[in-house]
Amino acid sequence: MGDVAVESNAAISEAVAELNMDSKPSVQDPTENPTPNVAEDDDEEDFVDPWTVKTTSARGIDKAKLIERFGSSKIDQPLLEKLEAVTGKKCHRFLRRGLFFSHRDFNWILSRYEKEEPFYLYTGRGPSSDSMHVGHLIPFVMTKWLQDMFDVPLVIQLTDDEKSLWKGLSRKEAMKLARENTKDIIACGFDVDKTFIFSDYQYMGQRPEFYGNIIDIQRCVTFNQVKGIFGFGDSDCIGKIAFPAVQAAPAVASSFPDTFGENKSVPCLIPCAIDQDPYFRMTRDVAPRVGFPKPALLHSTFFPALQGAQCKMSASDETSSIFLTDTAKKIKTKINKYAFSGGQATVEEHREIGGNCDVDIAYQYLTFFLEDDEELEQVRQDYTSGKLLTGELKAKLIGLLQEIVADHQKLRAEVTEDVIDEFMRPRKLKSRFETKK
Ligand code: TRP
């Protein structure tokens, strides 16, 4: 392993520069966008880090700018065509519609798949509340599709420890939420033979290999660096400062010895919301020094609040989204009452001017959940021309979400304690690849 970087009192700017190492073209993927991650843009409209997502635009975050600032790559048409070519299946609607819009090294993962070289999937969730909303399902829906396409092992990290550090939850509370959230995750349809869901608190003591990798990573990251990436200050508790290594460690295959043994060379693909990228920039940065391949990433955009894409969505604000526990009636009331409309004030005006899909939340939600491309396009045209009224558009979304949420509730109710125990038991996961040990 390489030496731990020398401690220094270098200015933050230096740390930021260090951390932009990953914006150099990757060895694994020479097509990676080489644009540095330094904030050169003077208009700081959008702010994105793992704890805060702010935009002033009703259209949501500026994806192109984020790609440039983070030094990631756009998921473009040729890449989607390659995905379709290797899997022989049509791309998921999240990919077709640019809801997953940015990536790191995904080309490389696809090439590995073509060559029958192993990789695994890694995603996670910070269990901060027992009421998950429909937006929380997005990374899991994507991951489930990827698991079906690639037929590879999947690890899902529940960072209950993170929630103790940031939200002050007791260990018991945080672990309870992790188990509750596990039910919602299992209800997404993951294959138990290929999926391991773990709580940090629990797994840390079960497999010393995991903790060992955390320590190896911690040795390679200085305080100066985490300050630069995450903006930690002198009065943040040391738990926060050390935590990024905990989220990085599942990207090392040997953290899962039951499946990979001591093998560190199997890379992972991480589907996540783009606000999690700082963790994985750090992970990719330390990877060569710790001796594991850089994880590949697929980044999603944010799911907008009912009140509009510029509003903060929060699990504690009942009215900001549709929760997985909402009744059909509640879904209807919430959408009718709170969903920000891009329609006009009166029917006459609407017929004349038409609606604005770019800011209309009911339309935005349909882009996430309506499977049929032609139907969605028809809705867009009709709403834009004024043929379709806001009430009609909302009714369409209401029906769809009522169905999705009811299906989810049914599947969740079928998740027994035994099923949870099985998903959370450290064990060898199946894979299409013969994993060499
Ligand atoms: N920090 C993430 C959250 O608060 C949870 C998480 C852990 C995660 N590992 C991950 C998310 C990997 C995506 C991918 O939600």
Coordinates of C-alpha atoms and ligand atoms in Angstrom, one line a residue:
M1 CA 0.0 0.0 0.0
G2 CA 1.2 3.5 -0.7
D3 CA 2.3 5.9 2.0
V4 CA -0.2 7.9 3.8
A5 CA -0.2 11.4 2.3
V6 CA 2.0 13.8 4.3
E7 CA 0.1 15.9 6.8
S8 CA 0.3 19.6 6.1
N9 CA -1.3 22.9 6.8
A10 CA -1.9 23.5 3.2
A11 CA -4.7 25.9 2.4
I12 CA -8.1 24.5 1.5
S13 CA -7.5 25.4 -2.2
E14 CA -4.6 23.0 -2.2
A15 CA -6.9 20.3 -0.7
V16 CA -9.4 21.0 -3.4
A17 CA -6.7 20.6 -6.0
E18 CA -5.6 17.3 -4.5
L19 CA -9.1 16.1 -4.5
N20 CA -9.6 16.9 -8.1
M21 CA -7.2 14.2 -9.0
D22 CA -10.1 12.2 -10.1
S23 CA -11.1 14.7 -12.7
K24 CA -8.0 13.7 -14.7
P25 CA -9.0 11.2 -17.4
S26 CA -9.3 7.8 -15.8
V27 CA -6.9 5.0 -16.7
Q28 CA -9.9 2.8 -16.8
D29 CA -11.8 5.0 -19.1
P30 CA -9.8 7.4 -21.2
T31 CA -13.0 9.1 -22.4
E32 CA -13.7 10.4 -19.0
N33 CA -14.3 14.1 -19.0
P34 CA -11.0 15.8 -18.1
T35 CA -12.6 19.1 -17.0
P36 CA -11.4 19.9 -13.5
N37 CA -13.8 20.0 -10.7
V38 CA -12.7 23.4 -9.5
A39 CA -15.6 25.8 -9.2
E40 CA -14.7 28.1 -12.0
D41 CA -18.3 29.2 -12.7
D42 CA -19.1 32.4 -11.1
D43 CA -22.8 31.9 -10.8
E44 CA -23.2 29.5 -7.8
E45 CA -26.9 28.8 -8.5
D46 CA -26.8 25.1 -7.8
F47 CA -25.2 23.7 -4.7
V48 CA -24.8 20.0 -4.4
D49 CA -23.2 18.0 -1.6
P50 CA -24.3 14.9 0.3
W51 CA -26.3 17.0 2.8
T52 CA -27.6 19.9 0.8
V53 CA -29.0 20.2 -2.7
K54 CA -30.0 23.7 -3.6
T55 CA -31.1 25.2 -6.9
T56 CA -33.0 28.3 -7.7
S57 CA -34.4 27.0 -10.9
A58 CA -37.9 25.5 -11.2
R59 CA -36.4 23.3 -13.9
G60 CA -34.1 21.6 -11.3
I61 CA -30.4 21.4 -11.3
D62 CA -28.3 22.1 -14.3
K63 CA -27.1 18.7 -15.3
A64 CA -24.5 19.8 -17.9
K65 CA -22.9 22.2 -15.4
L66 CA -22.8 19.5 -12.7
I67 CA -21.1 17.1 -15.0
E68 CA -18.5 19.8 -15.8
R69 CA -18.0 20.7 -12.2
F70 CA -17.7 17.1 -10.9
G71 CA -15.6 16.0 -13.9
S72 CA -17.8 13.1 -14.6
S73 CA -19.1 12.1 -18.1
K74 CA -22.5 12.4 -19.7
I75 CA -24.5 9.3 -20.3
D76 CA -24.9 9.8 -24.1
Q77 CA -26.6 8.0 -26.9
P78 CA -23.6 5.8 -27.9
L79 CA -23.2 4.6 -24.4
L80 CA -26.9 3.7 -24.2
E81 CA -26.6 1.9 -27.5
K82 CA -23.7 0.0 -26.2
L83 CA -25.7 -1.0 -23.1
E84 CA -28.5 -2.2 -25.3
A85 CA -26.1 -4.1 -27.5
V86 CA -24.4 -6.0 -24.7
T87 CA -27.6 -6.8 -22.8
G88 CA -29.8 -7.3 -25.8
K89 CA -32.6 -5.3 -23.9
K90 CA -34.1 -1.9 -24.3
C91 CA -32.7 0.6 -21.7
H92 CA -34.6 1.3 -18.6
R93 CA -36.8 4.5 -18.8
F94 CA -34.5 6.2 -16.2
L95 CA -31.7 5.9 -18.8
R96 CA -33.8 6.6 -21.9
R97 CA -35.0 9.9 -20.3
G98 CA -31.8 11.1 -18.8
L99 CA -32.9 10.8 -15.2
F100 CA -29.6 8.9 -14.8
F101 CA -27.5 11.3 -16.7
S102 CA -23.9 11.1 -15.6
H103 CA -21.4 8.4 -15.1
R104 CA -17.8 7.4 -14.4
D105 CA -16.2 4.4 -16.1
F106 CA -19.5 2.8 -17.1
N107 CA -18.0 2.0 -20.5
W108 CA -15.4 0.0 -18.8
I109 CA -17.9 -2.0 -16.9
L110 CA -19.8 -2.8 -20.1
S111 CA -16.6 -3.9 -21.7
R112 CA -15.9 -6.2 -18.7
Y113 CA -19.4 -7.6 -19.0
E114 CA -18.7 -8.4 -22.7
K115 CA -15.5 -10.1 -21.8
E116 CA -17.2 -12.1 -19.0
E117 CA -15.0 -10.3 -16.4
P118 CA -16.6 -10.1 -13.0
F119 CA -18.0 -7.0 -11.3
Y120 CA -20.6 -6.3 -8.7
L121 CA -23.2 -3.7 -7.8
Y122 CA -23.1 -1.5 -4.7
T123 CA -25.6 1.0 -3.5
G124 CA -27.0 2.2 -0.2
R125 CA -29.2 4.3 2.0
G126 CA -29.0 6.4 5.1
P127 CA -31.9 5.2 7.2
S128 CA -33.0 8.5 8.6
S129 CA -36.8 8.0 8.7
D130 CA -39.2 5.1 8.5
S131 CA -41.3 6.9 5.9
M132 CA -39.6 6.6 2.6
H133 CA -41.0 8.5 -0.3
V134 CA -41.3 7.5 -3.9
G135 CA -38.2 9.4 -4.8
H136 CA -36.2 7.1 -2.4
L137 CA -37.0 4.2 -4.6
I138 CA -35.3 5.5 -7.7
P139 CA -31.8 4.3 -7.1
F140 CA -33.2 0.9 -6.0
V141 CA -35.4 0.6 -9.0
M142 CA -32.4 1.3 -11.2
T143 CA -30.2 -1.1 -9.3
K144 CA -32.8 -3.9 -9.5
W145 CA -33.0 -3.5 -13.2
L146 CA -29.2 -3.6 -13.5
Q147 CA -29.1 -6.7 -11.4
D148 CA -31.6 -8.3 -13.7
M149 CA -29.6 -7.3 -16.8
F150 CA -26.2 -8.2 -15.5
D151 CA -27.0 -11.1 -13.2
V152 CA -24.3 -10.0 -10.7
P153 CA -24.0 -9.8 -6.9
L154 CA -25.3 -6.7 -5.2
V155 CA -24.4 -5.2 -1.8
I156 CA -26.6 -2.6 -0.2
Q157 CA -25.2 -0.6 2.7
L158 CA -27.4 0.9 5.3
T159 CA -25.5 3.7 7.0
D160 CA -27.2 3.6 10.3
D161 CA -23.9 4.8 11.9
E162 CA -24.0 7.9 9.6
K163 CA -27.4 8.8 11.0
S164 CA -26.1 8.6 14.5
L165 CA -23.3 10.9 13.6
W166 CA -25.4 13.4 11.6
K167 CA -28.8 13.2 13.1
G168 CA -27.9 12.1 16.6
L169 CA -30.0 8.9 16.5
S170 CA -29.2 6.4 19.1
R171 CA -27.7 3.1 17.8
K172 CA -30.9 1.3 18.7
E173 CA -33.1 3.8 16.8
A174 CA -30.8 3.9 13.8
M175 CA -30.6 0.1 13.6
K176 CA -34.4 -0.1 13.9
L177 CA -34.8 2.3 11.0
A178 CA -32.3 0.3 9.0
R179 CA -34.4 -2.8 9.4
E180 CA -37.6 -1.0 8.6
N181 CA -36.1 0.5 5.4
T182 CA -34.8 -3.0 4.5
K183 CA -38.4 -4.0 4.0
D184 CA -39.0 -1.3 1.5
I185 CA -35.8 -2.2 -0.3
I186 CA -36.6 -5.9 -0.5
A187 CA -40.1 -5.0 -1.8
C188 CA -38.3 -3.6 -4.9
G189 CA -37.8 -7.2 -5.9
F190 CA -34.1 -8.0 -5.4
D191 CA -33.0 -11.6 -5.8
V192 CA -32.1 -13.0 -2.4
D193 CA -29.5 -15.3 -3.9
K194 CA -27.5 -12.3 -5.2
T195 CA -28.2 -9.6 -2.7
F196 CA -26.7 -8.8 0.6
I197 CA -28.2 -5.9 2.7
F198 CA -26.1 -4.8 5.7
S199 CA -26.3 -2.4 8.5
D200 CA -22.9 -0.8 9.3
Y201 CA -23.3 -1.2 13.0
Q202 CA -24.0 -4.9 12.6
Y203 CA -21.7 -5.9 9.8
M204 CA -18.7 -4.0 11.3
G205 CA -18.4 -6.6 14.0
Q206 CA -19.3 -9.6 11.8
R207 CA -16.5 -9.3 9.3
P208 CA -13.2 -7.8 10.3
E209 CA -12.3 -7.6 6.6
F210 CA -14.8 -4.7 6.3
Y211 CA -13.3 -2.8 9.2
G212 CA -9.8 -3.6 7.9
N213 CA -10.6 -2.0 4.6
I214 CA -12.0 1.1 6.4
I215 CA -8.7 1.5 8.2
D216 CA -6.7 1.1 5.1
I217 CA -8.7 3.8 3.4
Q218 CA -8.6 6.1 6.5
R219 CA -4.8 5.8 6.4
C220 CA -4.8 7.2 2.9
V221 CA -7.0 10.3 3.4
T222 CA -5.9 13.4 5.3
F223 CA -8.1 15.8 7.3
N224 CA -7.1 18.4 4.8
Q225 CA -8.6 16.3 2.0
V226 CA -11.9 15.6 3.6
K227 CA -12.2 19.3 4.5
G228 CA -11.8 20.0 0.8
I229 CA -14.3 17.5 -0.4
F230 CA -16.9 17.6 2.3
G231 CA -16.4 21.0 3.8
F232 CA -15.8 19.6 7.4
G233 CA -14.6 22.2 9.9
D234 CA -12.6 22.2 13.1
S235 CA -15.7 21.8 15.2
D236 CA -17.2 18.8 13.4
C237 CA -16.9 15.7 15.5
I238 CA -14.2 13.2 14.5
G239 CA -16.8 10.6 13.7
K240 CA -18.0 12.6 10.7
I241 CA -14.4 13.1 9.5
A242 CA -13.7 9.4 9.6
F243 CA -17.1 8.3 8.1
P244 CA -16.4 8.8 4.4
A245 CA -14.1 5.7 4.6
V246 CA -17.1 3.7 5.9
Q247 CA -19.0 4.5 2.7
A248 CA -16.0 3.9 0.6
A249 CA -15.1 0.5 1.9
P250 CA -18.0 -1.5 0.3
A251 CA -16.4 -0.6 -3.0
V252 CA -13.5 -3.0 -2.1
A253 CA -14.6 -6.5 -3.0
S254 CA -12.7 -8.0 0.0
S255 CA -15.1 -6.3 2.4
F256 CA -17.3 -9.2 1.4
P257 CA -15.1 -12.2 2.1
D258 CA -18.0 -14.7 1.9
T259 CA -18.4 -13.8 -1.8
F260 CA -15.0 -12.5 -2.9
G261 CA -12.6 -14.0 -0.4
E262 CA -9.4 -11.9 -0.2
N263 CA -9.8 -10.7 -3.8
K264 CA -9.7 -6.9 -4.1
S265 CA -9.6 -6.9 -7.8
V266 CA -13.3 -7.2 -8.6
P267 CA -14.6 -3.7 -9.4
C268 CA -18.1 -2.4 -8.5
L269 CA -20.6 -0.3 -10.3
I270 CA -22.4 2.2 -8.0
P271 CA -25.9 3.6 -9.0
C272 CA -26.6 6.6 -6.8
A273 CA -28.0 10.1 -6.7
I274 CA -25.3 12.6 -7.8
D275 CA -25.1 14.2 -4.4
Q276 CA -23.2 11.0 -3.2
D277 CA -20.5 11.5 -5.7
P278 CA -18.1 13.3 -3.3
Y279 CA -17.8 10.0 -1.3
F280 CA -16.9 8.1 -4.4
R281 CA -14.5 10.8 -5.8
M282 CA -12.6 10.2 -2.6
T283 CA -12.9 6.4 -3.0
R284 CA -11.6 6.5 -6.6
D285 CA -8.8 8.8 -5.5
V286 CA -7.5 6.4 -2.8
A287 CA -8.2 3.2 -4.8
P288 CA -4.8 2.8 -6.4
R289 CA -3.1 3.3 -3.1
V290 CA -5.2 0.8 -1.2
G291 CA -4.9 -1.6 -4.1
F292 CA -8.4 -1.9 -5.5
P293 CA -10.0 -0.8 -8.8
K294 CA -11.8 2.5 -9.0
P295 CA -15.5 2.0 -8.6
A296 CA -17.7 2.9 -11.6
L297 CA -20.7 5.1 -11.1
L298 CA -24.1 5.9 -12.5
H299 CA -25.5 9.2 -11.2
S300 CA -29.2 10.2 -11.1
T301 CA -30.7 13.6 -10.9
F302 CA -32.9 14.5 -7.9
F303 CA -36.5 13.7 -7.5
P304 CA -38.4 17.0 -7.2
A305 CA -40.6 18.1 -4.3
L306 CA -44.3 18.4 -5.0
Q307 CA -43.9 22.2 -4.5
G308 CA -41.4 22.5 -7.3
A309 CA -37.9 21.4 -8.3
Q310 CA -36.3 24.4 -6.5
C311 CA -37.9 23.4 -3.1
K312 CA -36.3 21.1 -0.6
M313 CA -37.9 17.7 -0.2
S314 CA -37.8 16.4 3.2
A315 CA -39.0 13.2 4.9
S316 CA -40.2 15.3 7.8
D317 CA -42.5 17.4 5.6
E318 CA -45.5 15.3 4.9
T319 CA -46.6 17.5 2.0
S320 CA -43.4 17.6 0.1
S321 CA -43.7 14.2 -1.5
I322 CA -45.7 11.0 -1.9
F323 CA -44.8 8.5 0.8
L324 CA -44.8 4.8 0.4
T325 CA -47.2 4.6 3.3
D326 CA -49.7 7.1 1.8
T327 CA -53.3 5.9 1.1
A328 CA -54.9 6.3 -2.3
K329 CA -57.0 9.1 -1.0
K330 CA -54.0 11.0 0.4
I331 CA -52.1 10.6 -2.9
K332 CA -55.0 12.2 -4.7
T333 CA -55.3 15.1 -2.2
K334 CA -51.6 15.8 -2.1
I335 CA -51.2 15.9 -5.8
N336 CA -54.2 18.0 -6.4
K337 CA -53.4 20.4 -3.6
Y338 CA -49.6 20.7 -3.7
A339 CA -48.2 19.6 -7.0
F340 CA -46.7 22.7 -8.6
S341 CA -48.4 23.3 -11.9
G342 CA -47.0 24.6 -15.2
G343 CA -50.5 25.2 -16.4
Q344 CA -52.3 28.6 -16.8
A345 CA -54.6 30.3 -14.3
T346 CA -57.8 29.8 -16.2
V347 CA -59.0 27.1 -18.6
E348 CA -59.3 29.7 -21.4
E349 CA -55.8 30.9 -21.0
H350 CA -54.5 27.3 -20.7
R351 CA -56.3 26.3 -24.0
E352 CA -54.7 29.4 -25.6
I353 CA -51.1 29.4 -24.2
G354 CA -50.7 25.8 -23.1
G355 CA -48.8 24.4 -20.1
N356 CA -45.1 24.3 -19.3
C357 CA -43.9 20.7 -18.8
D358 CA -40.4 21.9 -17.8
V359 CA -41.7 23.2 -14.5
D360 CA -44.8 21.1 -14.0
I361 CA -44.4 18.6 -11.2
A362 CA -47.1 16.2 -12.3
Y363 CA -45.4 15.9 -15.7
Q364 CA -42.0 15.6 -14.1
Y365 CA -43.2 12.7 -11.9
L366 CA -44.7 11.0 -15.0
T367 CA -41.3 11.1 -16.6
F368 CA -40.1 9.0 -13.6
F369 CA -43.0 6.6 -13.5
L370 CA -44.8 6.2 -16.8
E371 CA -43.3 3.4 -18.7
D372 CA -44.7 4.0 -22.2
D373 CA -42.6 6.5 -24.1
E374 CA -45.3 7.2 -26.7
E375 CA -47.9 7.9 -24.1
L376 CA -45.6 10.2 -22.3
E377 CA -44.8 12.1 -25.5
Q378 CA -48.5 12.4 -26.2
V379 CA -49.1 13.9 -22.8
R380 CA -46.2 16.3 -23.3
Q381 CA -47.6 17.5 -26.6
D382 CA -51.2 17.7 -25.4
Y383 CA -50.2 19.6 -22.3
T384 CA -47.9 22.0 -24.1
S385 CA -50.6 22.8 -26.7
G386 CA -53.3 23.3 -24.1
K387 CA -55.4 20.3 -25.2
L388 CA -54.7 18.6 -21.8
L389 CA -55.7 20.5 -18.7
T390 CA -53.8 20.5 -15.4
G391 CA -56.6 18.5 -13.7
E392 CA -56.5 15.9 -16.4
L393 CA -52.7 15.6 -16.2
K394 CA -52.8 15.3 -12.4
A395 CA -55.5 12.6 -12.7
K396 CA -53.2 10.6 -14.8
L397 CA -50.4 10.8 -12.3
I398 CA -52.7 10.1 -9.4
G399 CA -53.9 6.9 -10.9
L400 CA -50.4 5.8 -11.7
L401 CA -49.0 6.6 -8.3
Q402 CA -51.9 5.0 -6.5
E403 CA -51.2 1.8 -8.4
I404 CA -47.4 1.9 -7.8
V405 CA -47.8 2.7 -4.1
A406 CA -50.5 0.0 -3.5
D407 CA -48.3 -2.6 -5.3
H408 CA -45.4 -1.6 -3.1
Q409 CA -47.4 -1.8 0.1
K410 CA -48.6 -5.3 -0.9
L411 CA -45.0 -6.5 -1.6
R412 CA -43.7 -4.9 1.6
A413 CA -46.4 -6.6 3.7
E414 CA -45.1 -9.9 2.4
V415 CA -41.6 -9.3 3.7
T416 CA -41.3 -11.4 6.9
E417 CA -38.7 -11.1 9.6
D418 CA -37.2 -14.3 8.3
V419 CA -36.8 -12.8 4.8
I420 CA -35.1 -9.8 6.3
D421 CA -32.8 -12.0 8.3
E422 CA -31.8 -13.9 5.1
F423 CA -31.0 -10.8 3.1
M424 CA -28.9 -9.5 6.0
R425 CA -27.0 -12.7 6.6
P426 CA -23.4 -12.5 5.5
R427 CA -23.1 -15.3 2.8
K428 CA -21.8 -16.1 -0.6
L429 CA -23.7 -14.4 -3.3
K430 CA -24.4 -16.0 -6.7
S431 CA -23.0 -14.5 -9.8
R432 CA -23.0 -15.2 -13.5
F433 CA -19.2 -14.9 -13.3
E434 CA -17.0 -17.5 -11.7
T435 CA -15.3 -15.3 -9.2
K436 CA -11.7 -16.2 -8.9
K437 CA -10.4 -16.3 -5.4
Ligands
TRP1 N1 -24.9 8.2 2.4 C1 -26.0 7.6 1.7 C2 -27.3 8.3 2.2 O1 -27.4 9.0 3.1 C3 -26.2 6.1 1.9 C4 -25.2 5.3 1.1 C5 -24.2 4.5 1.6 C6 -25.2 5.2 -0.3 N2 -23.5 3.9 0.6 C7 -24.1 4.2 -0.6 C8 -25.9 5.7 -1.3 C9 -23.8 3.9 -1.9 C10 -25.6 5.3 -2.6 C11 -24.5 4.4 -2.9 O2 -28.3 8.1 1.6

